[in-house]
Amino acid sequence: MAGSRTGAQGAARGRRGGFGGEAVKRYFAIFAALILAWAQPALAQSILRDAETEALFRDMSRPMILAAGLSPRNVQVVLINDDSINAFVVGGQTVYVHSGLIQAADTANQVQGVIAHELGHIADGHVVLADAGYRPAMGISLLSLVLGIAAMAAGAGDAGAGILAAGQQAAMGKALAFTRVQEATADATGAKFLREAGISGKGMIEFFKKLANEEYRYGLQNIDPYAQTHPLSNERVNTLNADLRASPAWNKPLDPELEERFKRVKAKLEGYVAPYARTLVDYPESDQSIYGHYARAYAWHKAGYPDKADAETRALIRARPDDPYFLEIRGQILLEAGHPAEAIAPLKEASELTRYDPLIVTTYGHALIATEDKANYAEAERVLKIAVNKDDDNPFAWYQLGTVYELRGNNAGAMLATAERASLTGDTRTAVSSARAAMAQLPANSPDWVRAQDIVMTGQNELDDKKHDRK
């Protein structure tokens, strides 16, 4: 597993100017912050990339994506490194799932229920419709603002402040009612997708009950339901129960293959994100299961015990010699322990067994480069090209490709790879300057030259916009 460059897409841009007065400014700031807290639940969280996890997400979500009338090629389920229990969409066709939700779930079927709900948001166009939904609330805000200022100007300061406060409360009530309707609608749409995909809705009900237990645990059962962005979890269970039970798939047994894969992903995720001491409590060394070895391999590796981590990976490979993901973690541990030559064989085999999964191939290419053996550079270039062709949204793959280009004397290729990486990581100035340097060395109108030109044009427009905003 690895953390990537970026978090959830989307950011809110504030406007300068507006009405004067500190009370008015605070009023709008509070309202805007509460709206954005719902509309943009994550702006800068780290994305976790892992070949096995992404393959599981693709397979477990595919039937529901098809039921939603969407293309599996266009929908992504992305893992966010965040220990809270949450999932969300922020536009486009990407579902973001927090690592805390995976840790809290007991089955893959429960996660499928969550994904179905988020697909409901996408299919129903909720993010696109959000602006129209908030417009009435903003209208109430503006009206109360005008009336409040008028009262203050007439000398009725207390009355004006009261009007502002009442307007804020009414506007927020309107906005929150809108979000609750969207959440309830997404629940119903998600239940429909589960039914049409032939997947049991038990997981959805079980997960909402789990959330309800959390609400009771923290005393949230007595909160005002009209002051929430979501319906209360027990209310959601009561609303969905009959519909989900009526589905022919309600009593369908869990998919044993998906559930096995989910347990593995859950174990390796805990080993990667949790403190290693906690992992050793949940998966003590007496636990000789596949899950125990897997979790401890990541935990020991992260904690800086390469020999212990290697012993766990050896146990995994003895149990399943042809498992590509066990070979991957063994190669990764060897590589990061300073033994790249030994890492090549398991990483090459893992790449071949997964039909050159781009994440695994990137690690393989890295190992080839790290040997500092010129005989390995041609193979490194070949496999890294495969990696970026299959997944061009991987800054580390572009970095490695740029490195091997430079080692082999391809300066134009190195500059273009640097531009691609900088573009992905938000380093616009480097992206533009590197792309321009690449264009100067590439044949005019060649595919690489055109790509470099695209980076220059896009990046320069972004820089010009930022410069204009500052003015």
mmCIF file of N, CA and C in Angstrom, residues 41 45 80-88 97-104 207:
data_model
loop_
_atom_site.group_PDB
_atom_site.id
_atom_site.type_symbol
_atom_site.label_atom_id
_atom_site.label_comp_id
_atom_site.label_asym_id
_atom_site.label_seq_id
_atom_site.Cartn_x
_atom_site.Cartn_y
_atom_site.Cartn_z
ATOM 1 N N PRO A 41 -16.781 17.147 1.988
ATOM 2 C CA PRO A 41 -16.411 16.502 3.237
ATOM 3 C C PRO A 41 -14.930 16.210 3.366
ATOM 4 N N GLN A 45 -7.334 14.934 2.029
ATOM 5 C CA GLN A 45 -6.966 13.674 2.647
ATOM 6 C C GLN A 45 -6.111 12.845 1.693
ATOM 7 N N ILE A 80 -9.532 6.302 1.066
ATOM 8 C CA ILE A 80 -8.972 7.483 1.725
ATOM 9 C C ILE A 80 -8.394 7.077 3.076
ATOM 10 N N ASN A 81 -7.212 7.567 3.377
ATOM 11 C CA ASN A 81 -6.591 7.276 4.676
ATOM 12 C C ASN A 81 -7.188 8.195 5.745
ATOM 13 N N ASP A 82 -8.258 7.737 6.353
ATOM 14 C CA ASP A 82 -8.968 8.499 7.378
ATOM 15 C C ASP A 82 -9.678 7.493 8.274
ATOM 16 N N ASP A 83 -9.455 7.568 9.583
ATOM 17 C CA ASP A 83 -10.001 6.545 10.469
ATOM 18 C C ASP A 83 -11.450 6.771 10.862
ATOM 19 N N SER A 84 -12.087 7.819 10.336
ATOM 20 C CA SER A 84 -13.515 8.009 10.617
ATOM 21 C C SER A 84 -14.343 7.102 9.709
ATOM 22 N N ILE A 85 -15.556 6.841 10.138
ATOM 23 C CA ILE A 85 -16.441 5.951 9.382
ATOM 24 C C ILE A 85 -17.241 6.807 8.408
ATOM 25 N N ASN A 86 -16.813 6.818 7.161
ATOM 26 C CA ASN A 86 -17.442 7.726 6.207
ATOM 27 C C ASN A 86 -17.171 7.260 4.784
ATOM 28 N N ALA A 87 -18.034 7.696 3.876
ATOM 29 C CA ALA A 87 -17.855 7.543 2.439
ATOM 30 C C ALA A 87 -18.592 8.708 1.797
ATOM 31 N N PHE A 88 -18.169 9.130 0.608
ATOM 32 C CA PHE A 88 -18.792 10.309 0.010
ATOM 33 C C PHE A 88 -18.467 10.385 -1.472
ATOM 34 N N VAL A 97 -14.030 6.136 -0.084
ATOM 35 C CA VAL A 97 -14.327 5.329 1.102
ATOM 36 C C VAL A 97 -13.195 5.508 2.101
ATOM 37 N N HIS A 98 -13.526 5.863 3.328
ATOM 38 C CA HIS A 98 -12.513 6.031 4.362
ATOM 39 C C HIS A 98 -11.993 4.671 4.841
ATOM 40 N N SER A 99 -10.714 4.631 5.189
ATOM 41 C CA SER A 99 -10.136 3.405 5.747
ATOM 42 C C SER A 99 -10.849 3.014 7.036
ATOM 43 N N GLY A 100 -11.332 4.003 7.797
ATOM 44 C CA GLY A 100 -12.057 3.702 9.024
ATOM 45 C C GLY A 100 -13.346 2.938 8.774
ATOM 46 N N LEU A 101 -13.966 3.177 7.625
ATOM 47 C CA LEU A 101 -15.183 2.439 7.301
ATOM 48 C C LEU A 101 -14.855 0.973 7.025
ATOM 49 N N ILE A 102 -13.757 0.724 6.315
ATOM 50 C CA ILE A 102 -13.358 -0.662 6.044
ATOM 51 C C ILE A 102 -13.061 -1.385 7.348
ATOM 52 N N GLN A 103 -12.377 -0.694 8.272
ATOM 53 C CA GLN A 103 -12.060 -1.315 9.552
ATOM 54 C C GLN A 103 -13.317 -1.572 10.385
ATOM 55 N N ALA A 104 -14.318 -0.717 10.238
ATOM 56 C CA ALA A 104 -15.545 -0.876 11.028
ATOM 57 C C ALA A 104 -16.467 -1.947 10.461
ATOM 58 N N PHE A 207 -25.065 -2.329 8.503
ATOM 59 C CA PHE A 207 -24.154 -1.209 8.696
ATOM 60 C C PHE A 207 -24.869 -0.009 9.300
#
